[in-house]
C-alpha positions as CSV (number, residue, x, y, z in Angstrom):
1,X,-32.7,-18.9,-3.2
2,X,-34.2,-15.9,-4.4
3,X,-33.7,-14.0,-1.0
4,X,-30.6,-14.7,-1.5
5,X,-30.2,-13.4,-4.7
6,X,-31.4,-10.7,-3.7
7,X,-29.3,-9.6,-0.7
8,X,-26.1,-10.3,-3.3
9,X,-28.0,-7.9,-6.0
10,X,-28.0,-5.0,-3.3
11,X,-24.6,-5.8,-1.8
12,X,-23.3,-4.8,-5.6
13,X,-25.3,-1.7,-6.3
14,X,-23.5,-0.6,-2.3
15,X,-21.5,2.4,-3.7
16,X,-17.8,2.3,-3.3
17,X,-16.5,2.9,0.1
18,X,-15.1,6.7,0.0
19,X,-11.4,6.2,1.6
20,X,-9.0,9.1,2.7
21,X,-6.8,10.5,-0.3
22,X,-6.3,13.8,1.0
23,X,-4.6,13.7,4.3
24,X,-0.8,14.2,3.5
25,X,1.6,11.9,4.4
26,X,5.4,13.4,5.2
27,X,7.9,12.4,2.2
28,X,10.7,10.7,3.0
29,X,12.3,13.2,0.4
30,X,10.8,16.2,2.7
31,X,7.5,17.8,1.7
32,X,4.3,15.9,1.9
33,X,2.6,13.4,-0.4
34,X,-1.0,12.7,-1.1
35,X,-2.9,9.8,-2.8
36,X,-5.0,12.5,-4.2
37,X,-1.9,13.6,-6.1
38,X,-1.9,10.4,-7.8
39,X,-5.8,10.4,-9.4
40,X,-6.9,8.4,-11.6
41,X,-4.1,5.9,-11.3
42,X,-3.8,3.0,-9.4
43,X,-2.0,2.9,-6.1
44,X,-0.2,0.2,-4.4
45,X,0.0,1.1,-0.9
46,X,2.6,-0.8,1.1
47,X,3.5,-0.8,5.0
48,X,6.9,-1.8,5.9
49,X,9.6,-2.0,8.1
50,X,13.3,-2.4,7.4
51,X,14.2,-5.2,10.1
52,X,10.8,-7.1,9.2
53,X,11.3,-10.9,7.8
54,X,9.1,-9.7,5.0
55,X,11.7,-7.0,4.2
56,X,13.2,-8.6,1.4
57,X,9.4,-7.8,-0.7
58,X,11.2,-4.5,-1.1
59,X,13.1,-6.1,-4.1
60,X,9.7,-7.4,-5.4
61,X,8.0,-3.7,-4.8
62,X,10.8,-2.3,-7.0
63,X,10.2,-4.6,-9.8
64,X,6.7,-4.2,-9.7
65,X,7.1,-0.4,-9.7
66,X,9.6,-0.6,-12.6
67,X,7.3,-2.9,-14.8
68,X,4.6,-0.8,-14.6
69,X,4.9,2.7,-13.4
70,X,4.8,3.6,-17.4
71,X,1.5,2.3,-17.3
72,X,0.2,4.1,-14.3
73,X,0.6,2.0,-11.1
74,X,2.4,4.0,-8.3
75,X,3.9,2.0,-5.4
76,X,3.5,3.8,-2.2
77,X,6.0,2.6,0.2
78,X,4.7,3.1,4.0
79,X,7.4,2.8,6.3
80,X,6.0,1.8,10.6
81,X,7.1,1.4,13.6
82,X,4.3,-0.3,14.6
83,X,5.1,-3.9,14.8
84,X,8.3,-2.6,16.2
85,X,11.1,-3.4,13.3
86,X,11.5,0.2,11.8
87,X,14.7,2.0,12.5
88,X,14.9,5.4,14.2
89,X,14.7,8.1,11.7
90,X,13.3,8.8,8.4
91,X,17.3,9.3,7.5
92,X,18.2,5.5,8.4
93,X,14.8,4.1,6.6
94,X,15.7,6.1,3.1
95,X,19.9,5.4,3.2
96,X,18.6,1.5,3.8
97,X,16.6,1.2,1.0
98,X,18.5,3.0,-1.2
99,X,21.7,1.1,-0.1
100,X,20.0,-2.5,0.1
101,X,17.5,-2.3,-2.5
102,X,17.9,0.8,-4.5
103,X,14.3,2.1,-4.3
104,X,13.5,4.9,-6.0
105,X,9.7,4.7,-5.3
106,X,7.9,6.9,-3.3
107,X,8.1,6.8,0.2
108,X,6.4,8.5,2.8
109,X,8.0,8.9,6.5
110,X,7.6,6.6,9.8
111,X,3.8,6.4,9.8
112,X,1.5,4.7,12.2
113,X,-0.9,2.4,10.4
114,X,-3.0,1.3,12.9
115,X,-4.5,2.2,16.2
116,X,-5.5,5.6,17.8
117,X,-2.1,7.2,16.1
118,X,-3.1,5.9,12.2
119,X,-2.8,7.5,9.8
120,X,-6.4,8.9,8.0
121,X,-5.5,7.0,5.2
122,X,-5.3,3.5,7.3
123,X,-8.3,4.7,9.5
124,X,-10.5,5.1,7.1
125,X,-9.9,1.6,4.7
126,X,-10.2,0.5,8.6
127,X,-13.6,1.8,8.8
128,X,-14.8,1.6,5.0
129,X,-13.6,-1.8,4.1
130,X,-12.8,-3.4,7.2
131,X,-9.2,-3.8,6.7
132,X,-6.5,-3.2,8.8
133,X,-2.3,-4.0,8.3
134,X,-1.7,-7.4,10.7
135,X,1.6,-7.4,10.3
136,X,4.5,-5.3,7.7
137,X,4.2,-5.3,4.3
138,X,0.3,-5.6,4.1
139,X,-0.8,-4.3,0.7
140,X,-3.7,-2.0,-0.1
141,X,-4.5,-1.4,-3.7
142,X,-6.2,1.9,-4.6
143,X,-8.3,1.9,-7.3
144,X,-7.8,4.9,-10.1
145,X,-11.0,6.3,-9.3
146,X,-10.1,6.0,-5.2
147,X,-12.1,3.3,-4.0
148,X,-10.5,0.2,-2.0
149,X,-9.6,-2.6,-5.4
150,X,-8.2,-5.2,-3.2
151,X,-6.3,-5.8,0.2
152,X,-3.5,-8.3,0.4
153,X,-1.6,-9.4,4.1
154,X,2.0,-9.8,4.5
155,X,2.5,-13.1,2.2
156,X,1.4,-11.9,-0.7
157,X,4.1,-11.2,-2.9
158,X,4.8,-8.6,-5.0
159,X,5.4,-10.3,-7.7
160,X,2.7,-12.8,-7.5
161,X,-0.3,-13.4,-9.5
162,X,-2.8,-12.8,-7.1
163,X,-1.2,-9.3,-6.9
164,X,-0.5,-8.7,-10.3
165,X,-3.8,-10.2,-11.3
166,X,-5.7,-7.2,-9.8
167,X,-3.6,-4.8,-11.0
168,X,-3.0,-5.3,-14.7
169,X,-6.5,-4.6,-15.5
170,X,-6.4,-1.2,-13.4
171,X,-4.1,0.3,-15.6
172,X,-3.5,2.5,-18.7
């Protein structure tokens, strides 16, 4: 008992895993966005896709964004074309969600989330926390002082208390 103890005591003094917060992603808007930018608030980070059957979490994301973006959560839409249900251009992802859902959270460009094109920000939760998107709309919520707070897979809905359970207390 007490040797286990013990190997739980050290695996909570590890120090927070140090993710990626710097590499710029492309705006959707034009110009580039970083998580950095964004410090000391907590981040939702979101992959998706626009032809996903998860797609509809878009309404969710908005809500969330809308209930709490006053008290510091951001909601980083990621579009990829990595499970193959992305449109073509960064032009047909924005006019879709703006059309369908009418997002106005950020949102960065086509991005590859995993594999040997991912983006820093995905290889390095990959590396530090083990997590990597299975599917669209996998969730990774940033911490405000950068580390990894939680990771979520597709199912997980915006709206749901698991989500919202580990974010209320990350914010202002």
């Amino acid at each position: 008992m007490r040797f286990i103890l013990a190997i739980l005591a050290s695996l909570l003094a590890l120090p927070a895993a140090a993710i990626e917060l710097t590499a710029p992603f492309e705006n959707i808007d034009g110009g580039t966005l970083k998580l950095s930018d964004w410090a000391g608030q907590p981040v939702l980070v979101v992959n998706t896709a626009s032809r996903c059957g998860f797609t509809d979490q878009y309404e969710g994301l908005q809500t969330l964004y809308e209930t709490y973006r006053d008290r510091g959560l951001v909601v980083l839409a990621v579009p990829s074309g990595d499970f193959r249900q992305e449109l073509a251009t960064n032009e047909e992802v924005k006019d879709f969600c703006e059309l369908t859902y009418g997002i106005d959270m950020p949102m960065t460009g086509i991005t590859s989330v995993r594999g040997a094109n991912a983006h820093p920000f995905y290889t390095s939760v990959a590396e530090e926390v083990g997590f990597t998107p299975a599917w669209n709309f996998s969730k990774i919520l940033v911490a405000p002082n950068g580390t990894v707070a939680a990771t979520f897979g597709s199912t997980v809905k915006p709206l749901s208390s698991t989500l919202t359970d580990e974010i209320e207390p990350l914010l202002n």
